[in-house]
mmCIF file with all atom_site columns, C-alpha atoms in Angstrom:
data_model
loop_
_atom_site.group_PDB
_atom_site.id
_atom_site.type_symbol
_atom_site.label_atom_id
_atom_site.label_alt_id
_atom_site.label_comp_id
_atom_site.label_asym_id
_atom_site.label_entity_id
_atom_site.label_seq_id
_atom_site.pdbx_PDB_ins_code
_atom_site.Cartn_x
_atom_site.Cartn_y
_atom_site.Cartn_z
_atom_site.occupancy
_atom_site.B_iso_or_equiv
_atom_site.pdbx_formal_charge
_atom_site.auth_seq_id
_atom_site.auth_comp_id
_atom_site.auth_asym_id
_atom_site.auth_atom_id
_atom_site.pdbx_PDB_model_num
ATOM 1   C CA . MET A 1 1   ? -0.217 68.830 0.234   1.00 39.00 ? 7   MET A CA 1
ATOM 2   C CA . GLY A 1 2   ? 2.359  66.137 -0.348  1.00 42.00 ? 8   GLY A CA 1
ATOM 3   C CA . GLN A 1 3   ? 5.446  66.355 -2.459  1.00 43.00 ? 9   GLN A CA 1
ATOM 4   C CA . ASP A 1 4   ? 5.126  65.817 -6.212  1.00 45.00 ? 10  ASP A CA 1
ATOM 5   C CA . GLU A 1 5   ? 6.333  62.317 -7.077  1.00 40.00 ? 11  GLU A CA 1
ATOM 6   C CA . SER A 1 6   ? 8.175  63.690 -10.104 1.00 44.00 ? 12  SER A CA 1
ATOM 7   C CA . ALA A 1 7   ? 10.410 65.882 -7.929  1.00 50.00 ? 13  ALA A CA 1
ATOM 8   C CA . VAL A 1 8   ? 14.012 65.520 -9.020  1.00 55.00 ? 14  VAL A CA 1
ATOM 9   C CA . ASN A 1 9   ? 16.720 64.879 -6.483  1.00 85.00 ? 15  ASN A CA 1
ATOM 10  C CA . VAL A 1 10  ? 20.401 65.151 -7.220  1.00 93.00 ? 16  VAL A CA 1
ATOM 11  C CA . SER A 1 11  ? 23.349 64.866 -4.890  1.00 94.00 ? 17  SER A CA 1
ATOM 12  C CA . VAL A 1 12  ? 27.004 65.672 -5.402  1.00 94.00 ? 18  VAL A CA 1
ATOM 13  C CA . SER A 1 13  ? 29.900 64.667 -3.161  1.00 95.00 ? 19  SER A CA 1
ATOM 14  C CA . ALA A 1 14  ? 33.654 64.991 -3.561  1.00 94.00 ? 20  ALA A CA 1
ATOM 15  C CA . GLY A 1 15  ? 36.559 62.938 -2.305  1.00 92.00 ? 21  GLY A CA 1
ATOM 16  C CA . ALA A 1 16  ? 39.407 60.842 -3.661  1.00 91.00 ? 22  ALA A CA 1
ATOM 17  C CA . ARG A 1 17  ? 40.129 57.189 -4.306  1.00 91.00 ? 23  ARG A CA 1
ATOM 18  C CA . GLY A 1 18  ? 43.517 55.697 -5.004  1.00 82.00 ? 24  GLY A CA 1
ATOM 19  C CA . GLY A 1 19  ? 45.052 59.169 -5.075  1.00 81.00 ? 25  GLY A CA 1
ATOM 20  C CA . VAL A 1 20  ? 42.597 60.368 -7.717  1.00 88.00 ? 26  VAL A CA 1
ATOM 21  C CA . PRO A 1 21  ? 40.074 63.178 -7.149  1.00 91.00 ? 27  PRO A CA 1
ATOM 22  C CA . LEU A 1 22  ? 36.545 61.797 -7.446  1.00 94.00 ? 28  LEU A CA 1
ATOM 23  C CA . LEU A 1 23  ? 33.201 63.562 -7.793  1.00 96.00 ? 29  LEU A CA 1
ATOM 24  C CA . ARG A 1 24  ? 30.041 61.496 -7.303  1.00 98.00 ? 30  ARG A CA 1
ATOM 25  C CA . VAL A 1 25  ? 26.779 62.614 -8.862  1.00 98.00 ? 31  VAL A CA 1
ATOM 26  C CA . ALA A 1 26  ? 23.564 60.727 -8.115  1.00 97.00 ? 32  ALA A CA 1
ATOM 27  C CA . GLY A 1 27  ? 20.004 61.304 -9.266  1.00 96.00 ? 33  GLY A CA 1
ATOM 28  C CA . GLU A 1 28  ? 18.662 62.820 -12.450 1.00 96.00 ? 34  GLU A CA 1
ATOM 29  C CA . ILE A 1 29  ? 20.576 65.250 -14.641 1.00 96.00 ? 35  ILE A CA 1
ATOM 30  C CA . ASP A 1 30  ? 18.000 67.118 -16.685 1.00 94.00 ? 36  ASP A CA 1
ATOM 31  C CA . MET A 1 31  ? 17.056 70.635 -17.734 1.00 93.00 ? 37  MET A CA 1
ATOM 32  C CA . ALA A 1 32  ? 16.293 71.633 -14.145 1.00 94.00 ? 38  ALA A CA 1
ATOM 33  C CA . THR A 1 33  ? 19.359 70.170 -12.424 1.00 95.00 ? 39  THR A CA 1
ATOM 34  C CA . ALA A 1 34  ? 22.064 70.365 -15.121 1.00 95.00 ? 40  ALA A CA 1
ATOM 35  C CA . PRO A 1 35  ? 23.010 74.037 -14.534 1.00 95.00 ? 41  PRO A CA 1
ATOM 36  C CA . GLY A 1 36  ? 23.759 73.439 -10.849 1.00 94.00 ? 42  GLY A CA 1
ATOM 37  C CA . VAL A 1 37  ? 25.566 70.164 -11.501 1.00 96.00 ? 43  VAL A CA 1
ATOM 38  C CA . ARG A 1 38  ? 27.531 71.842 -14.313 1.00 96.00 ? 44  ARG A CA 1
ATOM 39  C CA . ALA A 1 39  ? 28.735 74.593 -11.985 1.00 95.00 ? 45  ALA A CA 1
ATOM 40  C CA . GLU A 1 40  ? 29.852 72.047 -9.409  1.00 95.00 ? 46  GLU A CA 1
ATOM 41  C CA . VAL A 1 41  ? 31.605 69.768 -11.920 1.00 95.00 ? 47  VAL A CA 1
ATOM 42  C CA . LEU A 1 42  ? 33.491 72.613 -13.609 1.00 94.00 ? 48  LEU A CA 1
ATOM 43  C CA . GLY A 1 43  ? 34.443 74.137 -10.256 1.00 93.00 ? 49  GLY A CA 1
ATOM 44  C CA . TRP A 1 44  ? 35.614 70.758 -8.999  1.00 92.00 ? 50  TRP A CA 1
ATOM 45  C CA . LEU A 1 45  ? 37.712 70.224 -12.129 1.00 91.00 ? 51  LEU A CA 1
ATOM 46  C CA . GLU A 1 46  ? 39.591 73.424 -11.288 1.00 87.00 ? 52  GLU A CA 1
ATOM 47  C CA . THR A 1 47  ? 40.963 71.659 -8.200  1.00 84.00 ? 53  THR A CA 1
ATOM 48  C CA . ALA A 1 48  ? 41.236 68.134 -9.623  1.00 71.00 ? 54  ALA A CA 1
ATOM 49  C CA . VAL A 1 49  ? 44.120 68.629 -12.054 1.00 68.00 ? 55  VAL A CA 1
ATOM 50  C CA . PRO A 1 50  ? 45.981 66.543 -13.299 1.00 84.00 ? 56  PRO A CA 1
ATOM 51  C CA . VAL A 1 51  ? 43.522 63.635 -13.093 1.00 88.00 ? 57  VAL A CA 1
ATOM 52  C CA . ALA A 1 52  ? 39.844 63.325 -12.250 1.00 92.00 ? 58  ALA A CA 1
ATOM 53  C CA . VAL A 1 53  ? 37.054 60.745 -12.179 1.00 96.00 ? 59  VAL A CA 1
ATOM 54  C CA . LEU A 1 54  ? 33.405 61.698 -12.456 1.00 97.00 ? 60  LEU A CA 1
ATOM 55  C CA . ASP A 1 55  ? 31.282 58.946 -10.902 1.00 98.00 ? 61  ASP A CA 1
ATOM 56  C CA . LEU A 1 56  ? 27.891 58.723 -12.604 1.00 98.00 ? 62  LEU A CA 1
ATOM 57  C CA . THR A 1 57  ? 27.046 55.219 -11.372 1.00 98.00 ? 63  THR A CA 1
ATOM 58  C CA . GLY A 1 58  ? 24.277 56.751 -9.268  1.00 97.00 ? 64  GLY A CA 1
ATOM 59  C CA . VAL A 1 59  ? 22.723 58.720 -12.133 1.00 98.00 ? 65  VAL A CA 1
ATOM 60  C CA . SER A 1 60  ? 19.315 57.376 -13.145 1.00 97.00 ? 66  SER A CA 1
ATOM 61  C CA . PHE A 1 61  ? 18.538 59.829 -15.968 1.00 97.00 ? 67  PHE A CA 1
ATOM 62  C CA . LEU A 1 62  ? 20.795 61.788 -18.325 1.00 97.00 ? 68  LEU A CA 1
ATOM 63  C CA . ALA A 1 63  ? 19.113 64.329 -20.596 1.00 96.00 ? 69  ALA A CA 1
ATOM 64  C CA . SER A 1 64  ? 20.760 66.229 -23.437 1.00 96.00 ? 70  SER A CA 1
ATOM 65  C CA . ASN A 1 65  ? 21.708 68.917 -20.905 1.00 94.00 ? 71  ASN A CA 1
ATOM 66  C CA . GLY A 1 66  ? 23.712 66.264 -19.073 1.00 96.00 ? 72  GLY A CA 1
ATOM 67  C CA . LEU A 1 67  ? 25.437 65.210 -22.279 1.00 96.00 ? 73  LEU A CA 1
ATOM 68  C CA . ALA A 1 68  ? 26.378 68.833 -22.926 1.00 96.00 ? 74  ALA A CA 1
ATOM 69  C CA . LEU A 1 69  ? 27.703 69.022 -19.371 1.00 95.00 ? 75  LEU A CA 1
ATOM 70  C CA . LEU A 1 70  ? 29.920 65.964 -19.966 1.00 96.00 ? 76  LEU A CA 1
ATOM 71  C CA . ALA A 1 71  ? 31.266 67.376 -23.225 1.00 95.00 ? 77  ALA A CA 1
ATOM 72  C CA . GLU A 1 72  ? 32.051 70.676 -21.531 1.00 95.00 ? 78  GLU A CA 1
ATOM 73  C CA . ALA A 1 73  ? 33.663 68.926 -18.557 1.00 94.00 ? 79  ALA A CA 1
ATOM 74  C CA . ALA A 1 74  ? 35.886 66.861 -20.863 1.00 92.00 ? 80  ALA A CA 1
ATOM 75  C CA . GLN A 1 75  ? 36.903 70.000 -22.770 1.00 93.00 ? 81  GLN A CA 1
ATOM 76  C CA . HIS A 1 76  ? 37.510 71.874 -19.499 1.00 92.00 ? 82  HIS A CA 1
ATOM 77  C CA . ALA A 1 77  ? 39.744 69.058 -18.227 1.00 90.00 ? 83  ALA A CA 1
ATOM 78  C CA . HIS A 1 78  ? 41.601 68.853 -21.548 1.00 87.00 ? 84  HIS A CA 1
ATOM 79  C CA . GLU A 1 79  ? 42.298 72.601 -21.552 1.00 90.00 ? 85  GLU A CA 1
ATOM 80  C CA . ARG A 1 80  ? 43.903 72.230 -18.123 1.00 87.00 ? 86  ARG A CA 1
ATOM 81  C CA . GLY A 1 81  ? 45.954 69.214 -19.140 1.00 86.00 ? 87  GLY A CA 1
ATOM 82  C CA . ALA A 1 82  ? 43.935 66.852 -16.946 1.00 87.00 ? 88  ALA A CA 1
ATOM 83  C CA . VAL A 1 83  ? 43.126 63.230 -17.646 1.00 89.00 ? 89  VAL A CA 1
ATOM 84  C CA . PHE A 1 84  ? 39.376 62.816 -17.172 1.00 90.00 ? 90  PHE A CA 1
ATOM 85  C CA . ALA A 1 85  ? 37.377 59.590 -16.881 1.00 95.00 ? 91  ALA A CA 1
ATOM 86  C CA . VAL A 1 86  ? 33.724 58.783 -16.246 1.00 97.00 ? 92  VAL A CA 1
ATOM 87  C CA . ALA A 1 87  ? 32.424 55.827 -14.230 1.00 98.00 ? 93  ALA A CA 1
ATOM 88  C CA . ALA A 1 88  ? 29.004 54.767 -15.525 1.00 98.00 ? 94  ALA A CA 1
ATOM 89  C CA . ASP A 1 89  ? 27.159 51.468 -15.489 1.00 97.00 ? 95  ASP A CA 1
ATOM 90  C CA . HIS A 1 90  ? 23.488 52.348 -15.902 1.00 96.00 ? 96  HIS A CA 1
ATOM 91  C CA . HIS A 1 91  ? 21.778 52.170 -19.287 1.00 97.00 ? 97  HIS A CA 1
ATOM 92  C CA . ALA A 1 92  ? 20.236 55.588 -18.567 1.00 96.00 ? 98  ALA A CA 1
ATOM 93  C CA . VAL A 1 93  ? 23.743 57.048 -18.897 1.00 98.00 ? 99  VAL A CA 1
ATOM 94  C CA . LEU A 1 94  ? 25.387 54.603 -21.307 1.00 98.00 ? 100 LEU A CA 1
ATOM 95  C CA . LYS A 1 95  ? 22.642 54.613 -23.932 1.00 97.00 ? 101 LYS A CA 1
ATOM 96  C CA . PRO A 1 96  ? 22.753 58.396 -24.545 1.00 97.00 ? 102 PRO A CA 1
ATOM 97  C CA . LEU A 1 97  ? 26.560 58.216 -24.620 1.00 97.00 ? 103 LEU A CA 1
ATOM 98  C CA . ASP A 1 98  ? 26.385 55.432 -27.228 1.00 97.00 ? 104 ASP A CA 1
ATOM 99  C CA . ILE A 1 99  ? 23.692 57.088 -29.360 1.00 96.00 ? 105 ILE A CA 1
ATOM 100 C CA . THR A 1 100 ? 25.618 60.360 -29.547 1.00 95.00 ? 106 THR A CA 1
ATOM 101 C CA . GLY A 1 101 ? 29.031 58.735 -30.016 1.00 95.00 ? 107 GLY A CA 1
ATOM 102 C CA . MET A 1 102 ? 30.341 60.390 -26.857 1.00 95.00 ? 108 MET A CA 1
ATOM 103 C CA . ARG A 1 103 ? 31.366 57.041 -25.424 1.00 94.00 ? 109 ARG A CA 1
ATOM 104 C CA . GLU A 1 104 ? 33.983 56.844 -28.171 1.00 92.00 ? 110 GLU A CA 1
ATOM 105 C CA . VAL A 1 105 ? 35.405 60.234 -27.159 1.00 90.00 ? 111 VAL A CA 1
ATOM 106 C CA . LEU A 1 106 ? 35.239 60.014 -23.366 1.00 93.00 ? 112 LEU A CA 1
ATOM 107 C CA . THR A 1 107 ? 37.111 57.542 -21.188 1.00 93.00 ? 113 THR A CA 1
ATOM 108 C CA . VAL A 1 108 ? 34.168 55.575 -19.745 1.00 96.00 ? 114 VAL A CA 1
ATOM 109 C CA . ARG A 1 109 ? 34.571 52.652 -17.360 1.00 96.00 ? 115 ARG A CA 1
ATOM 110 C CA . PRO A 1 110 ? 31.866 50.506 -15.701 1.00 97.00 ? 116 PRO A CA 1
ATOM 111 C CA . ASP A 1 111 ? 32.894 51.334 -12.133 1.00 97.00 ? 117 ASP A CA 1
ATOM 112 C CA . VAL A 1 112 ? 34.935 53.769 -10.088 1.00 97.00 ? 118 VAL A CA 1
ATOM 113 C CA . ASP A 1 113 ? 37.854 51.400 -9.517  1.00 96.00 ? 119 ASP A CA 1
ATOM 114 C CA . ARG A 1 114 ? 38.355 50.870 -13.254 1.00 95.00 ? 120 ARG A CA 1
ATOM 115 C CA . ALA A 1 115 ? 37.998 54.595 -13.966 1.00 96.00 ? 121 ALA A CA 1
ATOM 116 C CA . VAL A 1 116 ? 40.583 55.343 -11.275 1.00 95.00 ? 122 VAL A CA 1
ATOM 117 C CA . ALA A 1 117 ? 42.905 52.697 -12.736 1.00 93.00 ? 123 ALA A CA 1
ATOM 118 C CA . ALA A 1 118 ? 42.533 54.327 -16.159 1.00 92.00 ? 124 ALA A CA 1
ATOM 119 C CA . VAL A 1 119 ? 43.869 57.660 -14.902 1.00 91.00 ? 125 VAL A CA 1
ATOM 120 C CA . ARG A 1 120 ? 45.949 56.813 -11.796 1.00 77.00 ? 126 ARG A CA 1
ATOM 121 C CA . GLY A 1 121 ? 49.289 56.303 -13.517 1.00 62.00 ? 127 GLY A CA 1
ATOM 122 C CA . LEU A 1 122 ? 49.137 59.718 -15.147 1.00 58.00 ? 128 LEU A CA 1
ATOM 123 C CA . ALA A 1 123 ? 48.928 61.763 -11.923 1.00 51.00 ? 129 ALA A CA 1
ATOM 124 C CA . ALA A 1 124 ? 51.826 64.130 -11.287 1.00 48.00 ? 130 ALA A CA 1
ATOM 125 C CA . GLY A 1 125 ? 51.648 63.286 -7.586  1.00 49.00 ? 131 GLY A CA 1
ATOM 126 C CA . PRO A 1 126 ? 49.392 61.410 -5.211  1.00 48.00 ? 132 PRO A CA 1
ATOM 127 C CA . VAL A 1 127 ? 46.338 62.985 -3.680  1.00 43.00 ? 133 VAL A CA 1
ATOM 128 C CA . ALA A 1 128 ? 45.556 61.547 -0.265  1.00 42.00 ? 134 ALA A CA 1
ATOM 129 C CA . ASP A 1 129 ? 42.274 59.707 0.023   1.00 43.00 ? 135 ASP A CA 1
ATOM 130 C CA . GLN A 1 130 ? 39.767 61.958 1.710   1.00 40.00 ? 136 GLN A CA 1
ATOM 131 C CA . PRO A 1 131 ? 36.318 61.318 3.072   1.00 41.00 ? 137 PRO A CA 1
ATOM 132 C CA . PHE A 1 132 ? 33.560 62.578 0.848   1.00 39.00 ? 138 PHE A CA 1
ATOM 133 C CA . SER A 1 133 ? 32.469 66.116 1.540   1.00 40.00 ? 139 SER A CA 1
ATOM 134 C CA . SER A 1 134 ? 29.362 67.981 0.555   1.00 40.00 ? 140 SER A CA 1
ATOM 135 C CA . VAL A 1 135 ? 29.452 70.560 -2.184  1.00 39.00 ? 141 VAL A CA 1
ATOM 136 C CA . SER A 1 136 ? 26.568 72.711 -3.203  1.00 35.00 ? 142 SER A CA 1
ATOM 137 C CA . VAL A 1 137 ? 24.258 72.409 -6.161  1.00 38.00 ? 143 VAL A CA 1
ATOM 138 C CA . CYS A 1 138 ? 22.463 75.615 -7.072  1.00 38.00 ? 144 CYS A CA 1
ATOM 139 C CA . GLY A 1 139 ? 23.714 77.100 -3.803  1.00 37.00 ? 145 GLY A CA 1
ATOM 140 C CA . LEU A 1 140 ? 22.047 74.439 -1.652  1.00 34.00 ? 146 LEU A CA 1
ATOM 141 C CA . PRO A 1 141 ? 24.007 72.026 0.544   1.00 37.00 ? 147 PRO A CA 1
ATOM 142 C CA . THR A 1 142 ? 24.131 68.496 -0.772  1.00 38.00 ? 148 THR A CA 1
ATOM 143 C CA . GLY A 1 143 ? 25.375 65.568 1.246   1.00 39.00 ? 149 GLY A CA 1
ATOM 144 C CA . LEU A 1 144 ? 21.616 65.372 1.436   1.00 33.00 ? 150 LEU A CA 1
ATOM 145 C CA . ASP A 1 145 ? 19.486 65.213 -1.635  1.00 38.00 ? 151 ASP A CA 1
ATOM 146 C CA . TRP A 1 146 ? 18.529 68.441 -3.304  1.00 37.00 ? 152 TRP A CA 1
ATOM 147 C CA . GLU A 1 147 ? 14.975 68.811 -4.486  1.00 42.00 ? 153 GLU A CA 1
ATOM 148 C CA . ASP A 1 148 ? 14.361 71.139 -7.396  1.00 40.00 ? 154 ASP A CA 1
ATOM 149 C CA . PRO A 1 149 ? 11.639 73.507 -6.146  1.00 39.00 ? 155 PRO A CA 1
ATOM 150 C CA . ARG A 1 150 ? 10.348 73.991 -9.697  1.00 38.00 ? 156 ARG A CA 1
ATOM 151 C CA . ARG A 1 151 ? 9.187  70.374 -9.682  1.00 40.00 ? 157 ARG A CA 1
ATOM 152 C CA . ARG A 1 152 ? 6.825  70.835 -6.728  1.00 39.00 ? 158 ARG A CA 1
ATOM 153 C CA . ARG A 1 153 ? 3.100  71.231 -7.184  1.00 39.00 ? 159 ARG A CA 1
#
């Protein structure tokens, strides 16, 4: 049989722009995908100090699990003395941030360049731009999309 049309794909890739570590997340962040994305974001933040940008411009759905992930990521960065910004331009991300008031707490910019500009001057030293590399989500390689097997019929 064919694949269930409601299957959720999420991809995560890491690199840097303008000397700032950057993690791109694309797809849906919901109950099924949030734990894997959370592990990757928190692990990435361990290496991204003193500044980091989380690019959510490719996220098409952000459930409450995703909001919790963002709050935890911001706290994690703060505890390590990192400046943390989010790039988001889709109403599927911005609306939940507005409704919950998280947009007032997080540094949110409409694109990666503006998010990088918001944190660039605070870096202790430059990080060379790197090509994006795959990281895993739930132990599966991503550079490709990851399909949550629980969403298959």
